[in-house]
Amino acid sequence: MTDQGPILIRSVGVIGAGQMGLGIAEVSVQAGIAVQLYDVSGDRIREGIGKVREAISRNKCTELPISGKLAGSDSIDDLGACDLVIEAATENEAIKRDVFQRLCPILKPEALIATNTSSLSITRLAKATDRPDRFLGIHFMNPVPVMKLIELVRGIATSQQTYEVAQGYAAQLGKEVTTSEDSPAFIVNRVVLPMINEAIFALHEGVGTVEAIDRGVKLGANHPMGPLRLADFIGLDTCLAIMRVLHEGFADQKYRPCPLLVKYVEAGWLGRKTGRGFYDYR
Ligand SMILES: NC(=O)c1ccc[n+]([C@@H]2O[C@H](COP(=O)([O-])OP(=O)(O)OC[C@H]3O[C@@H](n4cnc5c(N)ncnc54)[C@H](O)[C@@H]3O)[C@@H](O)[C@H]2O)c1
């Protein structure tokens, strides 16, 4: 907040053209914010920009001239002019730290950095930047255009102004906010991932088939989809990474990742994004 009112975000850099990064790009462009997309893979950027354009033009309510609002590049230097950069690269701390070290020198000093991490410590990631006070977690839910919620996570050094700008950005997108302290997997995934892991244990132990487990939880608990289907949507690599953060962060056996989840990830069966997980999407 300033004397002139809330600070509006006019340009967003998105790091990672995966399922989350593309969703964040889509909702930001829809809100009239300029988006610069960056990924290590040039193919992913080209495909991603096509997908975002297609999604926006499918949305009949929008008649935005998006051509000047969405750009992509495989050079991180092109994020230099952004007001806010949201990192949505693979859930791996070493990758994220490396991205921040390359990003910080090219940003303007007042720019904010956010991470979309599902589970990693915001305080520790902030330490890999030159601006821990201007760093926070902006955790979108999947699929971003559909889900109403954004979970905001403050690290120990995040300033009140940074938090308020992020609240303002969420409002620009028309999203609802909940706020979590910086603790392993925050609120939503602290609750949801152990449920998914338990469903995988039930499958592993032969308690029920994939269909029986999903049907039971979907209809029995009135969830929009079963936990195994949800795991496929999240990505099994991301599910495993979150369970490992919970397991290590709390040193509690109740968060032990199911061996069947580990096996699927080792097989490269990562869910919908690779065409195969608990269900077959090929
Ligand atoms: N999948 C979900 O349901 C979900 C929900 C909320 C948050 N998240 C978080 O969002 C982040 C991304 O998840 P996703 O599901 O989009 O993964 P994804 O596998 O679909 O996409 C990850 C992207 O990051 C890119 N990438 C990898 N290393 C990079 C680097 N060094 N620089 C730039 N780009 C790089 C990859 O090329 C890929 O395009 C993760 O931190 C994840 O925990 C995921």
Short mmCIF file of C-alpha atoms and ligand atoms in Angstrom, two decimals:
data_model
loop_
_atom_site.label_atom_id
_atom_site.label_comp_id
_atom_site.label_asym_id
_atom_site.label_seq_id
_atom_site.Cartn_x
_atom_site.Cartn_y
_atom_site.Cartn_z
CA MET A 1 0.00 0.00 0.00
CA THR A 2 1.20 3.55 -0.78
CA ASP A 3 -0.33 7.00 -0.16
CA GLN A 4 -1.80 6.66 -3.65
CA GLY A 5 -3.47 3.31 -2.82
CA PRO A 6 -2.52 -0.32 -3.53
CA ILE A 7 0.44 -1.02 -5.85
CA LEU A 8 -0.83 -2.60 -9.06
CA ILE A 9 1.17 -5.30 -10.79
CA ARG A 10 1.46 -4.43 -14.49
CA SER A 11 3.94 -7.05 -15.67
CA VAL A 12 4.62 -10.58 -14.46
CA GLY A 13 7.48 -12.89 -15.33
CA VAL A 14 6.66 -16.59 -15.13
CA ILE A 15 9.50 -19.10 -14.77
CA GLY A 16 8.57 -22.60 -15.95
CA ALA A 17 6.18 -23.27 -18.84
CA GLY A 18 4.73 -26.42 -17.23
CA GLN A 19 1.14 -26.99 -16.20
CA MET A 20 1.26 -24.41 -13.37
CA GLY A 21 3.33 -21.75 -15.16
CA LEU A 22 0.98 -21.79 -18.16
CA GLY A 23 -2.06 -21.49 -15.88
CA ILE A 24 -0.48 -18.52 -14.06
CA ALA A 25 0.32 -16.90 -17.43
CA GLU A 26 -3.25 -17.46 -18.63
CA VAL A 27 -5.02 -15.91 -15.63
CA SER A 28 -2.58 -12.99 -15.53
CA VAL A 29 -3.09 -12.14 -19.22
CA GLN A 30 -6.85 -12.47 -18.70
CA ALA A 31 -6.53 -9.86 -15.93
CA GLY A 32 -4.82 -7.47 -18.36
CA ILE A 33 -1.31 -8.01 -16.96
CA ALA A 34 1.63 -8.34 -19.39
CA VAL A 35 3.32 -11.75 -19.09
CA GLN A 36 6.86 -12.77 -20.02
CA LEU A 37 7.29 -16.56 -19.93
CA TYR A 38 10.68 -18.23 -19.44
CA ASP A 39 11.67 -21.90 -19.48
CA VAL A 40 14.93 -23.78 -20.08
CA SER A 41 13.18 -25.56 -22.91
CA GLY A 42 12.45 -23.49 -26.03
CA ASP A 43 9.97 -26.15 -27.22
CA ARG A 44 8.00 -25.86 -24.00
CA ILE A 45 7.77 -22.08 -24.44
CA ARG A 46 6.57 -22.31 -28.04
CA GLU A 47 4.00 -25.00 -27.21
CA GLY A 48 3.03 -23.18 -24.00
CA ILE A 49 2.37 -19.84 -25.68
CA GLY A 50 0.18 -21.64 -28.22
CA LYS A 51 -1.78 -23.35 -25.43
CA VAL A 52 -2.32 -20.11 -23.48
CA ARG A 53 -3.48 -18.25 -26.60
CA GLU A 54 -5.86 -21.09 -27.43
CA ALA A 55 -7.27 -21.18 -23.89
CA ILE A 56 -7.84 -17.43 -23.88
CA SER A 57 -9.50 -17.38 -27.28
CA ARG A 58 -11.76 -20.30 -26.19
CA ASN A 59 -12.93 -18.10 -23.34
CA LYS A 60 -15.72 -16.26 -25.11
CA CYS A 61 -16.03 -13.62 -22.36
CA THR A 62 -12.62 -12.21 -23.25
CA GLU A 63 -11.98 -9.92 -26.15
CA LEU A 64 -8.56 -8.88 -24.99
CA PRO A 65 -5.94 -7.99 -27.54
CA ILE A 66 -3.49 -10.55 -26.12
CA SER A 67 -0.81 -10.25 -28.79
CA GLY A 68 1.13 -7.57 -26.92
CA LYS A 69 0.40 -9.13 -23.52
CA LEU A 70 2.11 -12.50 -23.82
CA ALA A 71 5.72 -13.15 -24.80
CA GLY A 72 8.16 -15.97 -24.20
CA SER A 73 11.88 -16.54 -24.32
CA ASP A 74 14.51 -19.07 -23.30
CA SER A 75 16.70 -16.26 -21.94
CA ILE A 76 16.14 -15.33 -18.30
CA ASP A 77 17.43 -11.81 -19.11
CA ASP A 78 14.08 -11.02 -20.73
CA LEU A 79 12.43 -11.00 -17.27
CA GLY A 80 14.42 -7.89 -16.28
CA ALA A 81 11.59 -5.35 -16.60
CA CYS A 82 8.90 -7.29 -14.67
CA ASP A 83 7.21 -5.93 -11.51
CA LEU A 84 6.78 -9.45 -10.14
CA VAL A 85 8.44 -12.73 -11.14
CA ILE A 86 6.71 -15.98 -10.16
CA GLU A 87 8.88 -19.07 -10.19
CA ALA A 88 6.96 -22.22 -11.17
CA ALA A 89 9.83 -24.52 -12.19
CA THR A 90 10.15 -28.17 -11.17
CA GLU A 91 9.71 -28.89 -7.42
CA ASN A 92 13.42 -29.24 -6.68
CA GLU A 93 15.21 -26.93 -4.27
CA ALA A 94 18.54 -26.94 -6.13
CA ILE A 95 16.82 -25.94 -9.40
CA LYS A 96 14.90 -23.13 -7.71
CA ARG A 97 17.97 -21.77 -5.91
CA ASP A 98 19.92 -21.75 -9.16
CA VAL A 99 17.07 -19.90 -10.93
CA PHE A 100 16.98 -17.20 -8.22
CA GLN A 101 20.72 -16.69 -8.36
CA ARG A 102 20.55 -16.08 -12.10
CA LEU A 103 17.40 -13.96 -11.82
CA CYS A 104 18.33 -11.47 -9.08
CA PRO A 105 21.13 -9.56 -10.87
CA ILE A 106 18.89 -8.68 -13.83
CA LEU A 107 15.80 -7.51 -11.88
CA LYS A 108 15.01 -3.92 -10.97
CA PRO A 109 15.58 -3.36 -7.23
CA GLU A 110 11.90 -2.81 -6.42
CA ALA A 111 10.69 -5.97 -8.21
CA LEU A 112 9.11 -8.76 -6.13
CA ILE A 113 9.91 -12.45 -6.44
CA ALA A 114 7.42 -15.19 -5.61
CA THR A 115 7.62 -18.96 -5.70
CA ASN A 116 4.76 -21.31 -6.50
CA THR A 117 6.45 -24.11 -4.55
CA SER A 118 4.05 -26.69 -3.09
CA SER A 119 6.10 -27.45 -0.03
CA LEU A 120 9.61 -25.97 0.21
CA SER A 121 10.61 -23.49 2.91
CA ILE A 122 9.93 -19.91 1.79
CA THR A 123 12.48 -18.62 4.30
CA ARG A 124 15.21 -20.88 2.91
CA LEU A 125 14.38 -20.06 -0.73
CA ALA A 126 14.34 -16.34 0.14
CA LYS A 127 17.91 -16.71 1.39
CA ALA A 128 18.94 -17.67 -2.17
CA THR A 129 17.82 -14.21 -3.37
CA ASP A 130 19.16 -10.70 -2.78
CA ARG A 131 15.76 -9.52 -1.44
CA PRO A 132 14.23 -11.77 1.27
CA ASP A 133 11.91 -8.89 2.27
CA ARG A 134 10.48 -8.79 -1.26
CA PHE A 135 10.03 -12.57 -1.52
CA LEU A 136 7.04 -14.77 -0.63
CA GLY A 137 5.07 -17.85 -1.61
CA ILE A 138 2.18 -17.33 -4.03
CA HIS A 139 0.84 -20.86 -4.18
CA PHE A 140 -1.73 -21.38 -6.94
CA MET A 141 -3.97 -24.44 -7.07
CA ASN A 142 -4.23 -26.75 -10.09
CA PRO A 143 -5.83 -26.11 -12.59
CA VAL A 144 -5.08 -22.42 -12.07
CA PRO A 145 -7.85 -20.97 -14.28
CA VAL A 146 -10.50 -23.06 -12.49
CA MET A 147 -9.45 -23.01 -8.84
CA LYS A 148 -10.48 -19.99 -6.78
CA LEU A 149 -7.79 -20.17 -4.10
CA ILE A 150 -4.30 -18.75 -3.77
CA GLU A 151 -2.36 -19.63 -0.62
CA LEU A 152 -0.03 -16.80 0.41
CA VAL A 153 3.00 -17.79 2.47
CA ARG A 154 5.22 -15.31 4.27
CA GLY A 155 8.83 -16.20 5.01
CA ILE A 156 10.40 -14.85 8.18
CA ALA A 157 11.74 -11.79 6.31
CA THR A 158 8.77 -11.07 4.00
CA SER A 159 7.69 -7.45 4.50
CA GLN A 160 4.10 -6.39 5.12
CA GLN A 161 4.20 -4.35 1.90
CA THR A 162 5.23 -7.40 -0.15
CA TYR A 163 2.37 -9.37 1.38
CA GLU A 164 -0.10 -6.58 0.57
CA VAL A 165 1.09 -6.30 -3.05
CA ALA A 166 0.58 -10.07 -3.40
CA GLN A 167 -2.92 -9.73 -1.92
CA GLY A 168 -3.58 -6.99 -4.50
CA TYR A 169 -2.30 -9.22 -7.33
CA ALA A 170 -4.64 -12.03 -6.19
CA ALA A 171 -7.52 -9.52 -6.22
CA GLN A 172 -6.52 -8.39 -9.75
CA LEU A 173 -6.90 -12.07 -10.78
CA GLY A 174 -10.26 -12.34 -8.99
CA LYS A 175 -8.92 -15.07 -6.66
CA GLU A 176 -9.62 -15.75 -2.96
CA VAL A 177 -6.68 -15.85 -0.56
CA THR A 178 -5.80 -17.90 2.49
CA THR A 179 -2.62 -17.24 4.44
CA SER A 180 -0.29 -19.89 5.80
CA GLU A 181 2.76 -19.67 7.99
CA ASP A 182 5.99 -20.99 6.49
CA SER A 183 5.82 -24.64 7.56
CA PRO A 184 6.45 -27.78 5.45
CA ALA A 185 3.79 -28.00 2.68
CA PHE A 186 1.87 -25.05 4.23
CA ILE A 187 -1.87 -25.69 4.85
CA VAL A 188 -3.53 -27.17 1.75
CA ASN A 189 -0.90 -29.77 0.88
CA ARG A 190 -0.24 -30.61 4.55
CA VAL A 191 -3.81 -31.89 4.64
CA VAL A 192 -4.33 -33.15 1.07
CA LEU A 193 -1.04 -34.99 0.38
CA PRO A 194 -1.17 -37.38 3.36
CA MET A 195 -4.67 -38.31 2.15
CA ILE A 196 -3.34 -39.08 -1.34
CA ASN A 197 -0.38 -41.01 0.14
CA GLU A 198 -2.81 -43.04 2.28
CA ALA A 199 -4.90 -43.86 -0.80
CA ILE A 200 -1.70 -45.13 -2.51
CA PHE A 201 -0.92 -47.27 0.58
CA ALA A 202 -4.46 -48.70 0.37
CA LEU A 203 -3.81 -49.60 -3.29
CA HIS A 204 -0.35 -51.00 -2.45
CA GLU A 205 -1.80 -53.22 0.29
CA GLY A 206 -4.58 -54.49 -1.98
CA VAL A 207 -7.39 -52.94 0.08
CA GLY A 208 -9.11 -51.90 -3.13
CA THR A 209 -8.57 -51.29 -6.83
CA VAL A 210 -7.79 -47.82 -8.26
CA GLU A 211 -11.44 -47.51 -9.26
CA ALA A 212 -12.78 -48.73 -5.87
CA ILE A 213 -10.58 -46.34 -3.88
CA ASP A 214 -11.42 -43.32 -6.06
CA ARG A 215 -15.12 -44.14 -6.21
CA GLY A 216 -15.23 -44.66 -2.45
CA VAL A 217 -13.61 -41.34 -1.56
CA LYS A 218 -15.28 -39.35 -4.34
CA LEU A 219 -18.83 -40.44 -3.51
CA GLY A 220 -18.26 -41.23 0.16
CA ALA A 221 -16.59 -37.95 1.09
CA ASN A 222 -18.21 -35.85 -1.64
CA HIS A 223 -14.89 -34.88 -3.24
CA PRO A 224 -14.93 -33.71 -6.88
CA MET A 225 -12.49 -36.51 -7.83
CA GLY A 226 -10.83 -39.48 -6.13
CA PRO A 227 -7.37 -39.15 -4.52
CA LEU A 228 -5.57 -41.30 -7.13
CA ARG A 229 -7.02 -39.27 -10.00
CA LEU A 230 -6.04 -36.12 -8.12
CA ALA A 231 -2.47 -37.46 -7.71
CA ASP A 232 -2.30 -38.00 -11.49
CA PHE A 233 -3.43 -34.40 -12.03
CA ILE A 234 -0.89 -32.96 -9.59
CA GLY A 235 1.94 -35.10 -11.03
CA LEU A 236 3.35 -38.06 -9.11
CA ASP A 237 6.85 -36.51 -9.03
CA THR A 238 5.40 -33.43 -7.34
CA CYS A 239 3.40 -35.62 -4.89
CA LEU A 240 6.56 -37.53 -3.96
CA ALA A 241 8.57 -34.32 -3.56
CA ILE A 242 5.91 -32.93 -1.18
CA MET A 243 5.74 -36.13 0.90
CA ARG A 244 9.54 -36.08 1.21
CA VAL A 245 9.47 -32.47 2.43
CA LEU A 246 6.82 -33.41 5.03
CA HIS A 247 8.74 -36.55 6.08
CA GLU A 248 12.06 -34.73 6.43
CA GLY A 249 10.58 -31.51 7.79
CA PHE A 250 8.72 -33.16 10.68
CA ALA A 251 10.90 -36.29 11.06
CA ASP A 252 7.64 -38.18 11.56
CA GLN A 253 7.00 -41.67 10.14
CA LYS A 254 3.37 -40.81 9.45
CA TYR A 255 4.56 -38.89 6.38
CA ARG A 256 6.61 -41.79 4.94
CA PRO A 257 6.05 -41.79 1.13
CA CYS A 258 4.35 -45.00 -0.03
CA PRO A 259 6.87 -47.28 -1.82
CA LEU A 260 4.39 -47.67 -4.69
CA LEU A 261 4.49 -43.89 -5.27
CA VAL A 262 8.31 -44.06 -5.37
CA LYS A 263 8.14 -46.94 -7.86
CA TYR A 264 5.77 -45.09 -10.21
CA VAL A 265 8.03 -42.04 -10.22
CA GLU A 266 11.09 -44.22 -10.89
CA ALA A 267 9.21 -45.74 -13.85
CA GLY A 268 8.52 -42.25 -15.24
CA TRP A 269 4.78 -42.76 -14.72
CA LEU A 270 4.14 -39.24 -13.49
CA GLY A 271 0.39 -39.01 -14.17
CA ARG A 272 -1.49 -37.05 -16.78
CA LYS A 273 1.54 -35.05 -17.94
CA THR A 274 3.39 -38.18 -19.10
CA GLY A 275 0.27 -40.05 -20.29
CA ARG A 276 0.41 -42.67 -17.55
CA GLY A 277 -0.03 -42.74 -13.79
CA PHE A 278 -2.70 -44.58 -11.80
CA TYR A 279 -4.81 -44.13 -14.95
CA ASP A 280 -3.80 -44.49 -18.60
CA TYR A 281 -4.17 -41.26 -20.62
CA ARG A 282 -2.53 -42.48 -23.83
N1 LIG B 1 1.06 -29.71 -10.16
C1 LIG B 1 0.36 -29.16 -9.21
O1 LIG B 1 -0.79 -29.56 -8.91
C2 LIG B 1 0.93 -27.98 -8.46
C3 LIG B 1 0.08 -27.19 -7.69
C4 LIG B 1 0.61 -26.08 -7.03
C5 LIG B 1 1.97 -25.81 -7.12
N2 LIG B 1 2.78 -26.61 -7.86
C6 LIG B 1 4.21 -26.26 -7.96
O2 LIG B 1 4.44 -25.57 -9.16
C7 LIG B 1 5.78 -25.84 -9.63
C8 LIG B 1 5.70 -26.39 -11.06
O3 LIG B 1 4.89 -27.54 -11.08
P1 LIG B 1 4.25 -28.09 -12.45
O4 LIG B 1 3.21 -29.08 -12.02
O5 LIG B 1 3.90 -26.96 -13.33
O6 LIG B 1 5.51 -28.89 -13.07
P2 LIG B 1 5.79 -29.28 -14.61
O7 LIG B 1 6.66 -30.48 -14.55
O8 LIG B 1 4.51 -29.33 -15.38
O9 LIG B 1 6.61 -28.00 -15.17
C9 LIG B 1 7.87 -27.61 -14.68
C10 LIG B 1 8.53 -26.74 -15.75
O10 LIG B 1 9.74 -26.19 -15.20
C11 LIG B 1 10.69 -26.15 -16.23
N3 LIG B 1 12.03 -26.02 -15.66
C12 LIG B 1 12.78 -26.99 -15.08
N4 LIG B 1 13.96 -26.47 -14.68
C13 LIG B 1 13.93 -25.15 -15.02
C14 LIG B 1 14.86 -24.09 -14.88
N5 LIG B 1 16.05 -24.28 -14.32
N6 LIG B 1 14.52 -22.87 -15.35
C15 LIG B 1 13.31 -22.66 -15.94
N7 LIG B 1 12.39 -23.64 -16.10
C16 LIG B 1 12.69 -24.87 -15.65
C17 LIG B 1 10.47 -27.44 -17.02
O11 LIG B 1 11.04 -27.36 -18.32
C18 LIG B 1 8.93 -27.50 -17.03
O12 LIG B 1 8.41 -26.84 -18.17
C19 LIG B 1 6.38 -26.81 -8.62
O13 LIG B 1 7.10 -26.07 -7.66
C20 LIG B 1 5.15 -27.47 -7.99
O14 LIG B 1 5.40 -27.96 -6.71
C21 LIG B 1 2.28 -27.69 -8.55
#
